[in-house]
CSV table of C-alpha atoms in Angstrom, one decimal:
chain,number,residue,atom,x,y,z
A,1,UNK,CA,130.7,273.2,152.0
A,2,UNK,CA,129.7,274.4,148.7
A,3,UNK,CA,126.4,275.9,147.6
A,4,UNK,CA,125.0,272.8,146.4
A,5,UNK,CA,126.0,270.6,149.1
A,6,UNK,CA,124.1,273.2,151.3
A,7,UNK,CA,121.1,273.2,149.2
A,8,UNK,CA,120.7,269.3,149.5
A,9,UNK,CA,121.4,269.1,153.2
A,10,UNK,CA,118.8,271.5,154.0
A,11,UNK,CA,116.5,269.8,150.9
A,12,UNK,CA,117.4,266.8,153.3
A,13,UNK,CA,116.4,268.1,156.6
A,14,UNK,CA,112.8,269.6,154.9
A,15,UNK,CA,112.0,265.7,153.2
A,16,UNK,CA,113.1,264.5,157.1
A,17,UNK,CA,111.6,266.6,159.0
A,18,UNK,CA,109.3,268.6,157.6
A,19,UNK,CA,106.2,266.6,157.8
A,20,UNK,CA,106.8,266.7,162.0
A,21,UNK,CA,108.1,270.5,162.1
A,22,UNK,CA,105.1,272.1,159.9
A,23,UNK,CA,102.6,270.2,162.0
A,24,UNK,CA,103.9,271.5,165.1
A,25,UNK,CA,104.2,275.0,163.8
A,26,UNK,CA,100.3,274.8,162.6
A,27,UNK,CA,97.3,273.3,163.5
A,28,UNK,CA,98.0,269.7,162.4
A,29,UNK,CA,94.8,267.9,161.3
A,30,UNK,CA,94.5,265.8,158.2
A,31,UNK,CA,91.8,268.0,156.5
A,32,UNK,CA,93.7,271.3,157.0
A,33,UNK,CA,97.1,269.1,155.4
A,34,UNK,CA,94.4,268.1,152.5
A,35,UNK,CA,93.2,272.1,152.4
A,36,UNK,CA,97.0,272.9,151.9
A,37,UNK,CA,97.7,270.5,149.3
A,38,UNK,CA,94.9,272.2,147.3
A,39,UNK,CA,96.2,275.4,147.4
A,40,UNK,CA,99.6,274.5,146.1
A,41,UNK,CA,99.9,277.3,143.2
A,42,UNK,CA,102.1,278.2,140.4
A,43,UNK,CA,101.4,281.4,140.4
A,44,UNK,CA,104.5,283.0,142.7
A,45,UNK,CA,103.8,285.8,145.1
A,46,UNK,CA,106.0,288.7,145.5
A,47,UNK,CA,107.5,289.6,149.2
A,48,UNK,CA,109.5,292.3,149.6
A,49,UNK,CA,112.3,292.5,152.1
A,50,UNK,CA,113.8,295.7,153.9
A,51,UNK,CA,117.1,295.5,154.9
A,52,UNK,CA,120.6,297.4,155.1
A,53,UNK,CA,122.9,296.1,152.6
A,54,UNK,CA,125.7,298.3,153.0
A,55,UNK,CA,127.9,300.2,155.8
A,56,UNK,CA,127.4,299.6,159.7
A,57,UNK,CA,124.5,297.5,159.8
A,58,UNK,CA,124.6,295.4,156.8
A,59,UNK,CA,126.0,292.3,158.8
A,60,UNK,CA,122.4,292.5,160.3
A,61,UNK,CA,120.6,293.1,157.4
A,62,UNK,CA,122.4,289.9,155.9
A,63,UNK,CA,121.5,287.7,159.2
A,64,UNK,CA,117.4,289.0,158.3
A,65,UNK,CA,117.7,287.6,154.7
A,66,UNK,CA,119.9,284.3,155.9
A,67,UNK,CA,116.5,284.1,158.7
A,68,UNK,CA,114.1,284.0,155.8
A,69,UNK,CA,116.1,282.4,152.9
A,70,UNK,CA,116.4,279.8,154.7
A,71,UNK,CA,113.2,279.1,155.7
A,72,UNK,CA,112.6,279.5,151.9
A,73,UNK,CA,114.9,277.0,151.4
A,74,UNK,CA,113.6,274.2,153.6
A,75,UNK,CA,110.1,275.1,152.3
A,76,UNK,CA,110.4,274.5,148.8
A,77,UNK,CA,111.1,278.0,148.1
A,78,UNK,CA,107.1,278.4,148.9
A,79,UNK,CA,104.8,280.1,151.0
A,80,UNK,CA,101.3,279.3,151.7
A,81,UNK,CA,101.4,276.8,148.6
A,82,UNK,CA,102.8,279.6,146.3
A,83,UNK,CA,106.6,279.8,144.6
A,84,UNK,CA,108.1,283.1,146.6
A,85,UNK,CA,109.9,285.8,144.1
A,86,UNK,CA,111.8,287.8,147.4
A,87,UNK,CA,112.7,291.1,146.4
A,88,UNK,CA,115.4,292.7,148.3
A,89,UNK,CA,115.7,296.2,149.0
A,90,UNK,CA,118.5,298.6,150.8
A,91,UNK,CA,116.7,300.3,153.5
A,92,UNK,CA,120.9,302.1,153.4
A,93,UNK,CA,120.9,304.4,157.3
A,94,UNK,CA,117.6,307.3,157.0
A,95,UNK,CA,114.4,307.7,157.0
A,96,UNK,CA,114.9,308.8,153.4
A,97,UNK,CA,116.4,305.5,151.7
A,98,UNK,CA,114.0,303.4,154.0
A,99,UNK,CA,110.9,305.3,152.4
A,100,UNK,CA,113.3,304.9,149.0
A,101,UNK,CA,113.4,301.2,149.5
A,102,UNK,CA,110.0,300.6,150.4
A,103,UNK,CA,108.5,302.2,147.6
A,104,UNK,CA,110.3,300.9,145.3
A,105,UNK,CA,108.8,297.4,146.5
A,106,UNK,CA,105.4,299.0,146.1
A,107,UNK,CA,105.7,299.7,142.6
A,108,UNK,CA,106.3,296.4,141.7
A,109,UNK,CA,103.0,294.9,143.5
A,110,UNK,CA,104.2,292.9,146.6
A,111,UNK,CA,102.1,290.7,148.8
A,112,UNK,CA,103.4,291.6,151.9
A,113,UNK,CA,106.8,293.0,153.1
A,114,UNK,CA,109.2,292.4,155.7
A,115,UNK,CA,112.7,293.4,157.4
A,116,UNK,CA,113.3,296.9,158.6
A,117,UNK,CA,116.6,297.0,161.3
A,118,UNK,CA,116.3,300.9,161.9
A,119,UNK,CA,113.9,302.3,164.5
A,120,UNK,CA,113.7,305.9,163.5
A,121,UNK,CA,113.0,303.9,159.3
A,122,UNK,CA,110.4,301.9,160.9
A,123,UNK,CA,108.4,305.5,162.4
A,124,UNK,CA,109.4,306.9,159.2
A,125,UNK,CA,107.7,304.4,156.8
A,126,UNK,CA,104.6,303.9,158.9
A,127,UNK,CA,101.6,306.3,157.6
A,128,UNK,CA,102.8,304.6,153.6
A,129,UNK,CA,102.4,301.1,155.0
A,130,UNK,CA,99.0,302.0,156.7
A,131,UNK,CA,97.7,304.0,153.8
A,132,UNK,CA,99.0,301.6,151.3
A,133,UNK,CA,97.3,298.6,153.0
A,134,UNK,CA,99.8,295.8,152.5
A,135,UNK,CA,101.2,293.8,155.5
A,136,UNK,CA,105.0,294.6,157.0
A,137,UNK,CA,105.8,291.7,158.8
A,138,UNK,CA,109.1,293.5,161.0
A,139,UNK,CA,111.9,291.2,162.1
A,140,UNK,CA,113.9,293.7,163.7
A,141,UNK,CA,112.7,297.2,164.5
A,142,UNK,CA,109.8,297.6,166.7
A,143,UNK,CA,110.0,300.8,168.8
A,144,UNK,CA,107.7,301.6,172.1
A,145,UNK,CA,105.9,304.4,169.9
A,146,UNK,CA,104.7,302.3,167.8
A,147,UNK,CA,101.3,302.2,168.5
A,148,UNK,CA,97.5,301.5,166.8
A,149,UNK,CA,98.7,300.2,163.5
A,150,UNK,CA,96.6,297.9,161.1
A,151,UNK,CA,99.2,296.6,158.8
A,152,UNK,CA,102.2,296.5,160.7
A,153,UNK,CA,103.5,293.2,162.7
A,154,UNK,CA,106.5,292.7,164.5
A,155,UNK,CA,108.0,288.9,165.0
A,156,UNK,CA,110.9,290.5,167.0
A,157,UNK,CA,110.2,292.5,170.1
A,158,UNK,CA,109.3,295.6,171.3
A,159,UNK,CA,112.8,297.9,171.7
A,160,UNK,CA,112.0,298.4,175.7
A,161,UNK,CA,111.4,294.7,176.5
A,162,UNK,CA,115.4,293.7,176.9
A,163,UNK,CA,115.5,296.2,179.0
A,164,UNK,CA,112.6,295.2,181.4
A,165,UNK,CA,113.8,291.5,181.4
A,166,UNK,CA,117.5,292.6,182.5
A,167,UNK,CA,116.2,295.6,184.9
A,168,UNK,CA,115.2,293.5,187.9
A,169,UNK,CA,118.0,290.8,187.6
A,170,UNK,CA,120.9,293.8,187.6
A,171,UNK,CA,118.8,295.2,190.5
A,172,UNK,CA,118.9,292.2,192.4
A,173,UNK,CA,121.9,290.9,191.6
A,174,UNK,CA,124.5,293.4,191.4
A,175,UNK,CA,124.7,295.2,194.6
A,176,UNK,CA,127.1,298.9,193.6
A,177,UNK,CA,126.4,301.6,191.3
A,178,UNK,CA,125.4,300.7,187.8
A,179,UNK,CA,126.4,303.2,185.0
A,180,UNK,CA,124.2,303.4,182.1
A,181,UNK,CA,124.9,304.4,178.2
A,182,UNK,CA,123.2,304.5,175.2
A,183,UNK,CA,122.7,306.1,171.8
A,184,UNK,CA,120.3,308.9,171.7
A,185,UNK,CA,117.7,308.0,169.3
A,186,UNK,CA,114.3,305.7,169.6
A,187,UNK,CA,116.0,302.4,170.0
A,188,UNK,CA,118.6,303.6,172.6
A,189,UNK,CA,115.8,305.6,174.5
A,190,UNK,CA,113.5,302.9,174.7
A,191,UNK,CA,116.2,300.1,175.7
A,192,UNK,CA,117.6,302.7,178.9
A,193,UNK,CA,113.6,303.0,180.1
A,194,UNK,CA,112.8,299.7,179.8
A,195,UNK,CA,116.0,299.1,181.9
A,196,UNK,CA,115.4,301.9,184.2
A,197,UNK,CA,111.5,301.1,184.7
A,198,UNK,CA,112.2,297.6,185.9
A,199,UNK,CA,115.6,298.3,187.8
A,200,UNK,CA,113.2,301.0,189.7
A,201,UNK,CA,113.7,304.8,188.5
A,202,UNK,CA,114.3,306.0,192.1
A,203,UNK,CA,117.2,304.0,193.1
A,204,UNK,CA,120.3,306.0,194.3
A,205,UNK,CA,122.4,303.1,193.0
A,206,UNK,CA,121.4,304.0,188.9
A,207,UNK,CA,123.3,306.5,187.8
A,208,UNK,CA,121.5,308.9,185.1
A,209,UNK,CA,121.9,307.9,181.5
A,210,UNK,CA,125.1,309.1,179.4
A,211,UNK,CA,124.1,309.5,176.1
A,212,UNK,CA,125.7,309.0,172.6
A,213,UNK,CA,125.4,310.3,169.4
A,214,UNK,CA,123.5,307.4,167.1
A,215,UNK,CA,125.9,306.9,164.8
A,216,UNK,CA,126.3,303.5,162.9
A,217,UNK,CA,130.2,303.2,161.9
A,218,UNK,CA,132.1,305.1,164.7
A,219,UNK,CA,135.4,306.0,164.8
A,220,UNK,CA,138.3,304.3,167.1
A,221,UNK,CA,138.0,307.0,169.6
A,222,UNK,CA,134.3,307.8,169.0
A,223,UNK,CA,132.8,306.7,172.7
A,224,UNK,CA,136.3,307.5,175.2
A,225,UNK,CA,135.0,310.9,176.5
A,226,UNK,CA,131.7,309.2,177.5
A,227,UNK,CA,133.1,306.2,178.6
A,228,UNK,CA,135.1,308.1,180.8
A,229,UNK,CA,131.6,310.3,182.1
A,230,UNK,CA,130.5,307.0,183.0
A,231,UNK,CA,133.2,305.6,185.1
A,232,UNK,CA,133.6,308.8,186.8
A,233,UNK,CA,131.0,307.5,189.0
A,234,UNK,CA,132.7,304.2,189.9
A,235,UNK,CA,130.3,301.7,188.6
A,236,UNK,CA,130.0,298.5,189.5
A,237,UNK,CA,128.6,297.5,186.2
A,238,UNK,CA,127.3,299.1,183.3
A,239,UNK,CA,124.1,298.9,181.3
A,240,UNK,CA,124.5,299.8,177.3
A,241,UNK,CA,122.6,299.6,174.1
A,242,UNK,CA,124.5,299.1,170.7
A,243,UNK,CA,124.0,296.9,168.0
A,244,UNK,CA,126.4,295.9,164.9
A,245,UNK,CA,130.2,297.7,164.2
A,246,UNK,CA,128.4,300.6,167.3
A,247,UNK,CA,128.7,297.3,169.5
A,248,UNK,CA,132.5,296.3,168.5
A,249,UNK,CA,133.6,299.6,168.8
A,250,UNK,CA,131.9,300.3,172.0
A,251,UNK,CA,133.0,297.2,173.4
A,252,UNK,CA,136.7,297.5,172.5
A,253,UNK,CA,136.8,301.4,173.7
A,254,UNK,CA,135.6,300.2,177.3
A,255,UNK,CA,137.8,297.5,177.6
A,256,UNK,CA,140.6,299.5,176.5
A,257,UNK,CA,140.1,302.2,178.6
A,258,UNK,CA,140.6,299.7,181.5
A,259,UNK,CA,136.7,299.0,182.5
A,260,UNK,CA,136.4,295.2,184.0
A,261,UNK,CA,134.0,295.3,185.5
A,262,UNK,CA,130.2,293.6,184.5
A,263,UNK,CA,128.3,294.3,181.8
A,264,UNK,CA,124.6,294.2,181.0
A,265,UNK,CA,123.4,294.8,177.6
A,266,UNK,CA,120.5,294.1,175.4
A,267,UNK,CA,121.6,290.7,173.3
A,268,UNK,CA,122.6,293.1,170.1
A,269,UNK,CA,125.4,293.8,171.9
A,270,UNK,CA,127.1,290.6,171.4
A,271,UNK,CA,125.0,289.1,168.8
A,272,UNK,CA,125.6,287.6,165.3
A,273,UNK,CA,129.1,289.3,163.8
A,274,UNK,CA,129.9,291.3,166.6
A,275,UNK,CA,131.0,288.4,168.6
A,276,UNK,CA,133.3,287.2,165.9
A,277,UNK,CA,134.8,290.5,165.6
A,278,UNK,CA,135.3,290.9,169.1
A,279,UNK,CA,138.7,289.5,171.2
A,280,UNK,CA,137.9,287.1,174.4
A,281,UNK,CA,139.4,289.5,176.8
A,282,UNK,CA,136.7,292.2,175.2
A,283,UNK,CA,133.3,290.5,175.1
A,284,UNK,CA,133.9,287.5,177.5
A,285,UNK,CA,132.3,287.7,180.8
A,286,UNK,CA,129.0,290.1,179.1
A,287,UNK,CA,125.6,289.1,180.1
A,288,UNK,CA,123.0,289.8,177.8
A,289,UNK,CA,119.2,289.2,177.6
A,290,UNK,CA,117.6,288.6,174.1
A,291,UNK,CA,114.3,286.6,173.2
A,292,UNK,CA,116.7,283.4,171.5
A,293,UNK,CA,119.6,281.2,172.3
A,294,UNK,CA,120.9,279.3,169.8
A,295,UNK,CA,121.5,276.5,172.5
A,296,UNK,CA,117.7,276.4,173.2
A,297,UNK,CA,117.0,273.1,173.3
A,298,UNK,CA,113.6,272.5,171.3
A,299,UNK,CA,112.4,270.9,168.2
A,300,UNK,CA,111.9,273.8,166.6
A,301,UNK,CA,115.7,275.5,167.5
A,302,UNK,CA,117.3,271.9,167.0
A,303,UNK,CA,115.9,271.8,163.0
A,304,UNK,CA,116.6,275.4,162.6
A,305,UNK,CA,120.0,275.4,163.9
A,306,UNK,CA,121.2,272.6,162.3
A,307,UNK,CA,120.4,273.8,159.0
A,308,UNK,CA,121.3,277.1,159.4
A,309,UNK,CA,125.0,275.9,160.7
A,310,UNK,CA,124.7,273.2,157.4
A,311,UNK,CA,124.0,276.5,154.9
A,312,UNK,CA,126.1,279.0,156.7
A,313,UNK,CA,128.7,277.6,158.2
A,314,UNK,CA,127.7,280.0,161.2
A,315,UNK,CA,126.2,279.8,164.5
A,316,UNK,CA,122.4,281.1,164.3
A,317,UNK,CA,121.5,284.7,165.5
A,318,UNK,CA,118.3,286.3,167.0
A,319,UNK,CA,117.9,288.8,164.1
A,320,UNK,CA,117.8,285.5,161.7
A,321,UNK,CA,115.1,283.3,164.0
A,322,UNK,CA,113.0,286.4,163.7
A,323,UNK,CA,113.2,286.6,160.3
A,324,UNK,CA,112.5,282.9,160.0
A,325,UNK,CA,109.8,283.4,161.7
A,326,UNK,CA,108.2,286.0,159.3
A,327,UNK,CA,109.1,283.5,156.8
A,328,UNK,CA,106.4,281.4,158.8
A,329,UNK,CA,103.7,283.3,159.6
A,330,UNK,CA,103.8,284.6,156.7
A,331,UNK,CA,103.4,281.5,155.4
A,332,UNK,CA,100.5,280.6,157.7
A,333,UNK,CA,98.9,283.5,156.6
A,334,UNK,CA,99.3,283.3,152.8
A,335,UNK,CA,97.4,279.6,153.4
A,336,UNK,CA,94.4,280.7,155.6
A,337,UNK,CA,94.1,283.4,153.0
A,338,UNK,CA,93.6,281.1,150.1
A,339,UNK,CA,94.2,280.3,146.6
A,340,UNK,CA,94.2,284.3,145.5
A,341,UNK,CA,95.4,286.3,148.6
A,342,UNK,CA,95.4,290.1,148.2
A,343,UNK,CA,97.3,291.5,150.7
A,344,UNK,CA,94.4,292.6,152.8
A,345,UNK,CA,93.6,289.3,153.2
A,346,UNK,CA,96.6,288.1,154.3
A,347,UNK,CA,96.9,290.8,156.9
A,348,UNK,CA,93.5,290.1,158.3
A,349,UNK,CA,94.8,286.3,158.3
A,350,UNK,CA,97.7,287.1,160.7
A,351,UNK,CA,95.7,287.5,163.7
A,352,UNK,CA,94.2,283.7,163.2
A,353,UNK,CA,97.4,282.1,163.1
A,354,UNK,CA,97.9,281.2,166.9
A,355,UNK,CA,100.9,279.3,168.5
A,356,UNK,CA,104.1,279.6,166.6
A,357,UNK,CA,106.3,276.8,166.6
A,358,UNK,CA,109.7,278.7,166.9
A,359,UNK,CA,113.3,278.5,167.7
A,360,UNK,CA,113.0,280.7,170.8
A,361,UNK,CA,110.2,278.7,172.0
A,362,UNK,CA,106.6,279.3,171.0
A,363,UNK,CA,104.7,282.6,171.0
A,364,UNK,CA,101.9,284.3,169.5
A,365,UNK,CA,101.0,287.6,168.5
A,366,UNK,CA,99.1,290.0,170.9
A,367,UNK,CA,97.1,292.8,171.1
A,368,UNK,CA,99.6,295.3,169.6
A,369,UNK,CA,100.8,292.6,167.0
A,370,UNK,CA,103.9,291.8,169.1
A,371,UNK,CA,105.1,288.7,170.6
A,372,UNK,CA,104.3,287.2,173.4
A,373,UNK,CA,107.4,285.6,174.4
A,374,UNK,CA,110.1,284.7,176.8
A,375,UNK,CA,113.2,286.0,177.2
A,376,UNK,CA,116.6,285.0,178.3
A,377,UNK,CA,119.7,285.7,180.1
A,378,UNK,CA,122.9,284.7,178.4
A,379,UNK,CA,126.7,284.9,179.2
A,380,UNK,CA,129.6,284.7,176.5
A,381,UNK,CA,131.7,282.3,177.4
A,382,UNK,CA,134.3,280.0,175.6
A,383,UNK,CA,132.8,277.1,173.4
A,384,UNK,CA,135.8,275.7,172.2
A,385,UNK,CA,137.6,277.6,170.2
A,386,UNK,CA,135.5,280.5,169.7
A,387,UNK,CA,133.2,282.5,171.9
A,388,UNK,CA,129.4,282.1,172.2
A,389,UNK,CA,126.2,283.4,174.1
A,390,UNK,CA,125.7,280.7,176.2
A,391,UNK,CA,122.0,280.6,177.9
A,392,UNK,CA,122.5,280.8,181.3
A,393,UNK,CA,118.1,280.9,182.5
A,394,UNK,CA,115.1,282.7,181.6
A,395,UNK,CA,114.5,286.1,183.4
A,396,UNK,CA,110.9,286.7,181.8
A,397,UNK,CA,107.9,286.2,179.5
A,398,UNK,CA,107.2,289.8,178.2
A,399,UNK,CA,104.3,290.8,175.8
């Protein structure tokens, strides 16, 4: 389908649909439609968006700006009433060309910012987001230690909440030793406690956690010896945390080494180009518990997906509904804040938006500007020709 075809389908599905969507996603009376009206504006707002763009996790950063393009897209590339100029920046793989990135968006005077995949970027560009009082709405990092902050919302998760939701269903439902594996930095910490927590700590049947170096493009060999440390204690199935090329590697390395037994993974494991990388015989049979399912069957997921199948020719991933759904708060919030928003005003608007109709299913921010959400197991299995995360039932609401 070319780019303009794409355009008018999902021009199509906002002059269909929209009307109905927006009003679920808000409050939906005829004054506040009125109010909104009013505050259509030529004057365009700048957001600024964090994301890799290069090397091991740029297939997520590109899901993140697919999430809120499109939203962009079936919005008449506005927010809150105000044409959107979305600056993109390379958060690249450090702490360094996160802080690069982000202050580079700074200087040129944004509204409000968003993206951020890295865990260890996310800690590393906090005090700058607090002290320069202007909103990051996350869509992807969000570790446990990220606590008492003003300016910073997440429409992801928090890191240890996968975890949680699979940690009692492995516990009840797989009855041998389960191996566990993980990179050694915040995200992979958080994902193995989270696990460990709800599987119980003191069970004989966990074994303690082998850990990797974090390292976003590994080699062919890079996991063998501590795949092999795992299975040296006969699991029955295994628990892991990786995300992007980590997750193909990782996945490929096990399989070869002659591992089939179950495995139990956070739903970046499988998730967005990793599962059309991957061969059947090397990711079929992986459960996996993530906060989105692109077979959810809602209003919200049906309009989404549609159109993001339509523009992308792709199925939809979780790192793109949360994006989409920054997209949409912010939006909310750019309206309640009215016709001149600073970005303090916006940020103090976030925490009266409410329900948000979403493709997961609605949620709403709490306390520590997270989601409150559910979550959900999912199997890859064949859907025709190709594999996908199929949702198999909801193991939790978390947050």
């Amino acid at each position: 389908m070319s780019q303009m075809d794409r355009r008018k389908a999902l021009r199509l599905f906002a002059g269909l649909g929209a009307a109905g969507f927006l009003a679920g996603c808000g409050t939906g009376s005829a004054g506040e439609a009125a109010e909104a009206n009013e505050l259509v504006s030529d004057e365009p707002i700048k957001i600024g968006l964090i994301a890799p763009q290069t090397a091991g996790y740029k297939d997520i950063g590109d899901e993140i700006a697919r999430g809120f393009n499109l939203y962009l897209e079936m919005n008449d590339q506005r927010l809150g009433g105000h044409q959107v100029q979305l600056l993109v920046a390379d958060e690249g793989e450090t702490v360094e060309s996160g802080k690069a990135a982000l202050d580079g968006l700074l200087k040129q005077g944004v509204l409000a910012l968003t993206g951020v995949v890295n865990s260890t970027v996310m800690l590393g560009i906090r005090d700058t987001v607090e002290q320069a009082r202007i909103p990051l709405i996350g869509s992807a990092a969000s570790p446990s230690a990220l606590q008492s902050v003003v300016y910073i919302w997440r429409t992801s998760y928090v890191n240890n909440e996968a975890g949680q939701a699979l940690g009692r269903y492995v516990a009840e439902n797989v009855g041998g030793k389960v191996g566990i594996i993980a990179p050694d930095y915040e995200a992979g910490r958080d994902a193995v406690e989270g696990f460990r927590t709800a599987f119980g700590t003191t069970q004989t049947r966990m074994a303690a956690p082998v850990w990797t170096e974090y390292v976003a493009e590994p080699t062919k060999t890079f996991f063998r010896a501590k795949i092999d440390q795992v299975r040296r204690t006969n699991p029955e199935a295994i628990y892991c945390f990786y995300s992007g090329q980590a997750a193909v590697e990782f996945l490929r390395q096990l399989r070869a080494d002659g591992y089939t037994g179950q495995v139990y993974a956070p739903g970046f494991l499988t998730e967005g180009a990793v599962l059309r990388e991957l061969k059947r015989n090397e990711a079929k049979g992986v459960y996996t518990a993530l906060n989105y399912s692109p077979d959810l069957n809602n209003a919200a997921n049906r309009a989404f997906a549609t159109a993001y199948r339509s523009a992308y020719e792709a199925t939809p991933s979780g790192y793109a509904v949360a994006s989409y759904d920054a997209a949409q708060v912010i939006d909310k919030a750019v309206r309640l804040a009215g016709a001149n928003p600073t970005p303090q005003e916006v940020n103090l608007a976030m925490g009266k938006i409410g329900l948000v109709a979403s493709p997961r299913g609605d949620w709403q921010f709490n306390q520590t500007r997270t989601p409150q959400q559910k979550w959900y197991l999912r199997q890859v299995q064949n859907d025709g020709p190709v594999l996908a995360n199929v949702l198999i039932n909801e193991l939790a609401t978390l947050g």
